[in-house]
PDB file of C-alpha atoms and ligand atoms in Angstrom:
ATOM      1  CA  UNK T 187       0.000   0.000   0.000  1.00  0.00           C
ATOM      2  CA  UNK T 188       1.122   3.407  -1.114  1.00  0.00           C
ATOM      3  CA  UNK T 189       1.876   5.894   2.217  1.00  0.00           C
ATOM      4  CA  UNK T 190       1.924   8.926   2.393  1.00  0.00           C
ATOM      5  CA  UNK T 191       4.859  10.926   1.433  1.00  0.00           C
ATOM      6  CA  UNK T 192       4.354  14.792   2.040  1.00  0.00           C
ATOM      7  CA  UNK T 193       2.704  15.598   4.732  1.00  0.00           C
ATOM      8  CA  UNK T 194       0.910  18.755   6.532  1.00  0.00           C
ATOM      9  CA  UNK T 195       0.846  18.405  10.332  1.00  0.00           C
ATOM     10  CA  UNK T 196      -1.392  21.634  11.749  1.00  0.00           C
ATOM     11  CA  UNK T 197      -0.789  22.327  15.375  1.00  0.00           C
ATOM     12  CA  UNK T 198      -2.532  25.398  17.016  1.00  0.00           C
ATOM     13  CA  UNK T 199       0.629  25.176  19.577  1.00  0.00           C
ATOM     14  CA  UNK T 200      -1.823  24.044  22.257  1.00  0.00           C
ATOM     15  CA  UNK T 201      -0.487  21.306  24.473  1.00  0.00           C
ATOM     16  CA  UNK T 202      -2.408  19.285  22.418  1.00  0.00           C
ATOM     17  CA  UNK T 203      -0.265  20.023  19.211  1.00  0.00           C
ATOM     18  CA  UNK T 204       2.150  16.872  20.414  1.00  0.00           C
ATOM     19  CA  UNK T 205      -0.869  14.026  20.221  1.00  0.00           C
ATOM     20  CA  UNK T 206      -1.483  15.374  16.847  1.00  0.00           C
ATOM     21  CA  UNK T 207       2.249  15.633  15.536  1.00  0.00           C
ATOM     22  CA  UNK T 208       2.603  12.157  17.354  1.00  0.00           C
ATOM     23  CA  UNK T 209      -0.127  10.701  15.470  1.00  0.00           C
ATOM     24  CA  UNK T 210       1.249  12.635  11.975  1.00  0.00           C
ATOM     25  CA  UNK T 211       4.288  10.144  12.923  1.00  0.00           C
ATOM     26  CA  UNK T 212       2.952   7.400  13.842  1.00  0.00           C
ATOM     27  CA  UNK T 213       1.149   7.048  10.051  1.00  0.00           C
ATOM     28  CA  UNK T 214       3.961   8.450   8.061  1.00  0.00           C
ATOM     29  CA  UNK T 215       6.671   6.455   6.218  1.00  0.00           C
ATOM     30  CA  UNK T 216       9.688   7.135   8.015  1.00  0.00           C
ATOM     31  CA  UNK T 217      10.969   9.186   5.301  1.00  0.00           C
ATOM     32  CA  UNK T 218       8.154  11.138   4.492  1.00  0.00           C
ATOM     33  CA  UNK T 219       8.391  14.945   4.498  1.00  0.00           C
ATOM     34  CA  UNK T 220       6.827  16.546   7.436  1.00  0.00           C
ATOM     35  CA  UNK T 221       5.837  20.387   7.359  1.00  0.00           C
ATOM     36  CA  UNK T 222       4.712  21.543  10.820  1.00  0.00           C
ATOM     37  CA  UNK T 223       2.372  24.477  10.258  1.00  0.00           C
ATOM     38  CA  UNK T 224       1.184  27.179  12.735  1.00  0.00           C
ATOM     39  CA  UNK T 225      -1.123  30.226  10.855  1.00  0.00           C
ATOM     40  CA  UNK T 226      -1.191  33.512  13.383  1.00  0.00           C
ATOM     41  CA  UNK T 227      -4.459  34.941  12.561  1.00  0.00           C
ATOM     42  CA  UNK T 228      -4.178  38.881  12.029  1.00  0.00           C
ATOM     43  CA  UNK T 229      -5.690  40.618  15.252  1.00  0.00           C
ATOM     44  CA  UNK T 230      -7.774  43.549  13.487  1.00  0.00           C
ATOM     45  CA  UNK T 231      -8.921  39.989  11.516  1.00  0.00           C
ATOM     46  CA  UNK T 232     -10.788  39.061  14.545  1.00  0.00           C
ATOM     47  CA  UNK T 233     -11.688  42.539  16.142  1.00  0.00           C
ATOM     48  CA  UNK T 234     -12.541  45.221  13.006  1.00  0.00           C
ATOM     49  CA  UNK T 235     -15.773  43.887  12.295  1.00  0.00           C
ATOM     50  CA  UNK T 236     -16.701  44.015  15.748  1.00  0.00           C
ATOM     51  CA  UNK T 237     -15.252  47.613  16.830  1.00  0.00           C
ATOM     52  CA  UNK T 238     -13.778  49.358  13.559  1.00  0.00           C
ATOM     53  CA  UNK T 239     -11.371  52.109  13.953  1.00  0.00           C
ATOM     54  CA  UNK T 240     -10.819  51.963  17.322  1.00  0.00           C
ATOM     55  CA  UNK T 241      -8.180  53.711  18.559  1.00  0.00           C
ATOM     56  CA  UNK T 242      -6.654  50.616  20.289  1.00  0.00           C
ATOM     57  CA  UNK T 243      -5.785  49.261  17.049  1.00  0.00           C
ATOM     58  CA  UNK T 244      -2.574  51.353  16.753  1.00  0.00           C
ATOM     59  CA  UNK T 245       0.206  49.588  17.784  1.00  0.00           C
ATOM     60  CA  UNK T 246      -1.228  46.393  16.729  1.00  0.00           C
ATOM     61  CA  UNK T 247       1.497  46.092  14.305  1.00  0.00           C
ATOM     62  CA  UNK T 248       4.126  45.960  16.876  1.00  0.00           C
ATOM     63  CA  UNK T 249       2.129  43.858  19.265  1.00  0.00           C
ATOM     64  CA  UNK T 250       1.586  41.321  16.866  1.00  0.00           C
ATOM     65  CA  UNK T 251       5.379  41.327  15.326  1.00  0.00           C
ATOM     66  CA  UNK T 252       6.069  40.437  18.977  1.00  0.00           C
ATOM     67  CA  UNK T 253       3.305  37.791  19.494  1.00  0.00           C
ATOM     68  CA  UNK T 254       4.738  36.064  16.012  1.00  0.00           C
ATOM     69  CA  UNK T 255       8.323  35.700  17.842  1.00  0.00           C
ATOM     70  CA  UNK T 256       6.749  34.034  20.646  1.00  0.00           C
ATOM     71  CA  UNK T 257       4.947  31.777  18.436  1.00  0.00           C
ATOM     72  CA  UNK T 258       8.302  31.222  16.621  1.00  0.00           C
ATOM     73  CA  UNK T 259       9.949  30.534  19.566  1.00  0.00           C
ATOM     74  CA  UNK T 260       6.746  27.815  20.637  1.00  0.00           C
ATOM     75  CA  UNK T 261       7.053  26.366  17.460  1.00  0.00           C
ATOM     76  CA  UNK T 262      10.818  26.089  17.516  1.00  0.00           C
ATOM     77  CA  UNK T 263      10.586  24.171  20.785  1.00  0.00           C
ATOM     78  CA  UNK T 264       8.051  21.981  19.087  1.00  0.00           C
ATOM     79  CA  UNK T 265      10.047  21.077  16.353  1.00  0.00           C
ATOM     80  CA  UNK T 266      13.001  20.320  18.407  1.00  0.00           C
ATOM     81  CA  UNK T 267      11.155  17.929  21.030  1.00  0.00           C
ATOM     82  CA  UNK T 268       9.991  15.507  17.775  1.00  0.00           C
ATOM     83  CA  UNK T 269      13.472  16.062  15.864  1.00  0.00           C
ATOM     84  CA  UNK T 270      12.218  18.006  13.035  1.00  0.00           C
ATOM     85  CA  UNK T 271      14.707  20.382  10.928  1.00  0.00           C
ATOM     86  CA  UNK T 272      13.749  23.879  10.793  1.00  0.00           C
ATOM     87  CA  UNK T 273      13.234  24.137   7.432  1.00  0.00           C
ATOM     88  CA  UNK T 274      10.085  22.392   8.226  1.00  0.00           C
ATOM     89  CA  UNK T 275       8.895  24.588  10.730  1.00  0.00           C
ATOM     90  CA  UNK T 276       6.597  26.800   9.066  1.00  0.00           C
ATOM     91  CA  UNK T 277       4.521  29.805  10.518  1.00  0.00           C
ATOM     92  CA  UNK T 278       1.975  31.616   8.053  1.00  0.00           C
ATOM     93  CA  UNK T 279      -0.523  34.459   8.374  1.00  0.00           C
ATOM     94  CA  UNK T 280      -3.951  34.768   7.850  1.00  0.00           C
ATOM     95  CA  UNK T 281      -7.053  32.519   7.865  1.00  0.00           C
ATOM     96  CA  UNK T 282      -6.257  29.217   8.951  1.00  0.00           C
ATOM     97  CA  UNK T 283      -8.075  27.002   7.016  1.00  0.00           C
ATOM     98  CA  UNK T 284      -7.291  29.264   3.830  1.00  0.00           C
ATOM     99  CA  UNK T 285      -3.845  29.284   4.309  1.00  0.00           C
ATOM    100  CA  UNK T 286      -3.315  25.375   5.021  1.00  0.00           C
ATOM    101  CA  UNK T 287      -5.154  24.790   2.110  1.00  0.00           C
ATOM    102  CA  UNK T 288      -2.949  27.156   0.190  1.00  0.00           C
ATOM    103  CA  UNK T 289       0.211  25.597   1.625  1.00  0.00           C
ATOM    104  CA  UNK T 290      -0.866  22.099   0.995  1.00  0.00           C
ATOM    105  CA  UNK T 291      -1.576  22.951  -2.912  1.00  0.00           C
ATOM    106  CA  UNK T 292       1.863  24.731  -3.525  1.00  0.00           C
ATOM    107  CA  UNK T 293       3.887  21.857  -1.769  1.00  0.00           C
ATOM    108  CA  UNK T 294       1.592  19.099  -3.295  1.00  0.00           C
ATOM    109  CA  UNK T 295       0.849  17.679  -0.152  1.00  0.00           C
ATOM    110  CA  UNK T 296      -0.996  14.398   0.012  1.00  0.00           C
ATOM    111  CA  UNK T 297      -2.166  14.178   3.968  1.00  0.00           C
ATOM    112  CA  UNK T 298      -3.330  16.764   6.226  1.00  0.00           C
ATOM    113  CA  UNK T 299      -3.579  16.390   9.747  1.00  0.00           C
ATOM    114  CA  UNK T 300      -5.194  18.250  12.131  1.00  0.00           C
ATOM    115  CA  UNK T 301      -7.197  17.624  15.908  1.00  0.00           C
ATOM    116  CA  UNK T 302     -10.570  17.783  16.386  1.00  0.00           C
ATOM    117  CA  UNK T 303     -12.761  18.129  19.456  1.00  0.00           C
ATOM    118  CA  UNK T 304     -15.566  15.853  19.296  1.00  0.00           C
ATOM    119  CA  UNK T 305     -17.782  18.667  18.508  1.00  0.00           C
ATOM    120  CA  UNK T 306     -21.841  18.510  19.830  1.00  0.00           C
ATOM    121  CA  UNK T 307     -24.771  20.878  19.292  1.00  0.00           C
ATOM    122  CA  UNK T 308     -23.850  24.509  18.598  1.00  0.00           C
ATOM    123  CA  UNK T 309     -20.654  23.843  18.015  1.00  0.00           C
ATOM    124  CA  UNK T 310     -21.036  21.206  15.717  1.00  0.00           C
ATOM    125  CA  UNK T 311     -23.287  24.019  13.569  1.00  0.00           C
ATOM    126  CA  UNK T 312     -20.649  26.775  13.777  1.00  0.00           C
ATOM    127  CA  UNK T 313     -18.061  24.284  12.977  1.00  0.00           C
ATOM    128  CA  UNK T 314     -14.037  24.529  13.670  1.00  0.00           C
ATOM    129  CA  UNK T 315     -10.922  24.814  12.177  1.00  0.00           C
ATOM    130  CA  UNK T 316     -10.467  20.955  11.505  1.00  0.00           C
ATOM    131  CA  UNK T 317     -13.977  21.121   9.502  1.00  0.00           C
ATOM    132  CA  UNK T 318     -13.239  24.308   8.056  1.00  0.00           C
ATOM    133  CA  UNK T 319     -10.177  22.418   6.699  1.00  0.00           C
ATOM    134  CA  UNK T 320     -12.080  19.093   5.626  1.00  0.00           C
ATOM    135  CA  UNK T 321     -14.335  21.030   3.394  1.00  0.00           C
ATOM    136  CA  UNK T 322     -12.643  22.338   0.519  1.00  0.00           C
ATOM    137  CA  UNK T 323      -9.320  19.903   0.778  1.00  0.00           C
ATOM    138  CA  UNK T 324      -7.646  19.331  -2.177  1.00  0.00           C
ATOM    139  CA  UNK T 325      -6.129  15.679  -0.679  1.00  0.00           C
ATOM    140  CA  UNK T 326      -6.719  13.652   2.312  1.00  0.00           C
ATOM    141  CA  UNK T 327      -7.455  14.863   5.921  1.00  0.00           C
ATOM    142  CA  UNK T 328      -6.543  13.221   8.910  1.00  0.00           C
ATOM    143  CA  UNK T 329      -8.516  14.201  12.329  1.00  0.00           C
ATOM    144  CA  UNK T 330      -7.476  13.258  15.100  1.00  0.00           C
ATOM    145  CA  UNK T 331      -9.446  13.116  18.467  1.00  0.00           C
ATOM    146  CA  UNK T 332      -8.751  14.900  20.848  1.00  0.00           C
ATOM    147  CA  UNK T 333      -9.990  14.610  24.747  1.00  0.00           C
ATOM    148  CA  UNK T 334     -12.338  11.878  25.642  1.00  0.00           C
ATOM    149  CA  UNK T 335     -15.579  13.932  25.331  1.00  0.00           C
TER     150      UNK T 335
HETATM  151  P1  LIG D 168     -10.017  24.101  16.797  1.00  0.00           P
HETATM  152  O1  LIG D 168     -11.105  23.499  15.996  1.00  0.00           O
HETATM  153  O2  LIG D 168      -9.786  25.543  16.459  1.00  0.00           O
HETATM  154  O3  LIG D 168     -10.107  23.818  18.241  1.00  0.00           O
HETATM  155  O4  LIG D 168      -8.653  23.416  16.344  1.00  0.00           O
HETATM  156  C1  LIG D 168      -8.566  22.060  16.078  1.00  0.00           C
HETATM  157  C2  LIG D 168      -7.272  21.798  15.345  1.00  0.00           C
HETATM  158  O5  LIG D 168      -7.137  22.717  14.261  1.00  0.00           O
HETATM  159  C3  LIG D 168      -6.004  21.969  16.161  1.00  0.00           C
HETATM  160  O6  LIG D 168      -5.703  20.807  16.907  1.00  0.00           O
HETATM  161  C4  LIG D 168      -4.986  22.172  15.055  1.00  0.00           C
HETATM  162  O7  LIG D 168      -4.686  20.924  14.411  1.00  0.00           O
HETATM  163  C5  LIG D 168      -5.772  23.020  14.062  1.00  0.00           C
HETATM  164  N1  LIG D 168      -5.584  24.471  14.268  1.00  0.00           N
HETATM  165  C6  LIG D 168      -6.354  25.319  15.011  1.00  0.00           C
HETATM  166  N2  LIG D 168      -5.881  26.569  14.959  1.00  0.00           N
HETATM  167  C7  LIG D 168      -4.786  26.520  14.185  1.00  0.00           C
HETATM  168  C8  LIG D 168      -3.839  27.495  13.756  1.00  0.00           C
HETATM  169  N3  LIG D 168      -3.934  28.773  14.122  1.00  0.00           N
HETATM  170  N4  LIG D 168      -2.840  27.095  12.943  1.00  0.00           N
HETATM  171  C9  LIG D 168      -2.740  25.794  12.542  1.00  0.00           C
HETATM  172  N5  LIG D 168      -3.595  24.839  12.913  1.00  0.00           N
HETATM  173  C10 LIG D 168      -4.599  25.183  13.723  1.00  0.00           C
END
């Protein structure tokens, strides 16, 4: 049976993010390519719609430029606790779902895999990242479960 060769392991940097990246292992061919990806969602992103031009947006910029060298630094440790080279360390910006999507396509990845939350009710309607991802996937997508609810 054919495995998988290039794969996309999205981590939210969560503690969480290791089950996921340990399962991403577990199911890849030893010498498959693994691309760790984190997406930093712009702030105004989540807060314009809701309170445009609000003065509190200046200095976003900067605040966020320092947020994305935390993440770096998360991500970093990340890579370094399952042995991956940095190269495959990989933080984007922007929509998450959009951008994995958009990463996947230009490295011709054939798995994705993210964690889900056994979603229920509400949030089963609204959805989540890992269904936002599922729909409108290009290749395969691997969920895996988290928590035991
Ligand atoms: P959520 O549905 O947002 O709780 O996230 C479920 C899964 O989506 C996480 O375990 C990650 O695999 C992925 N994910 C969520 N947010 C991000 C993000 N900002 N960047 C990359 N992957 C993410």
């Amino acid at each position: 049976m054919a495995t998988y060769e290039k794969v996309l392991v999205a981590v939210d940097l969560s503690s969480e993010s290791d089950v996921v990246l340990q399962k991403a292992m577990q199911i890849s061919d030893p010498d498959a390519e693994l691309n760790l990806v984190y997406v930093q969602e712009p702030m105004d992103n989540v807060y314009v719609g809701i309170v445009p031009q609000s003065a509190a947006f200046s200095g976003l910029g900067d605040l966020e430029a320092q947020l994305g060298e935390e993440l770096k630094e998360k991500l970093a440790a990340l890579g370094k606790k399952f042995d991956l080279p940095e190269d495959k360390l990989h933080i984007l910006h922007g929509s998450p779902a959009h951008e994995i999507h958009r990463f996947a396509e230009t490295y011709a990845t054939d798995l994705i895999v993210i964690g889900t939350h056994g979603q229920k009710g509400l949030q089963l309607l609204l959805g989540s990242t890992a269904n936002a991802v599922l729909h409108g996937a290009g290749c395969d997508v691997l969920s895996v479960r988290i928590g035991t609810e």
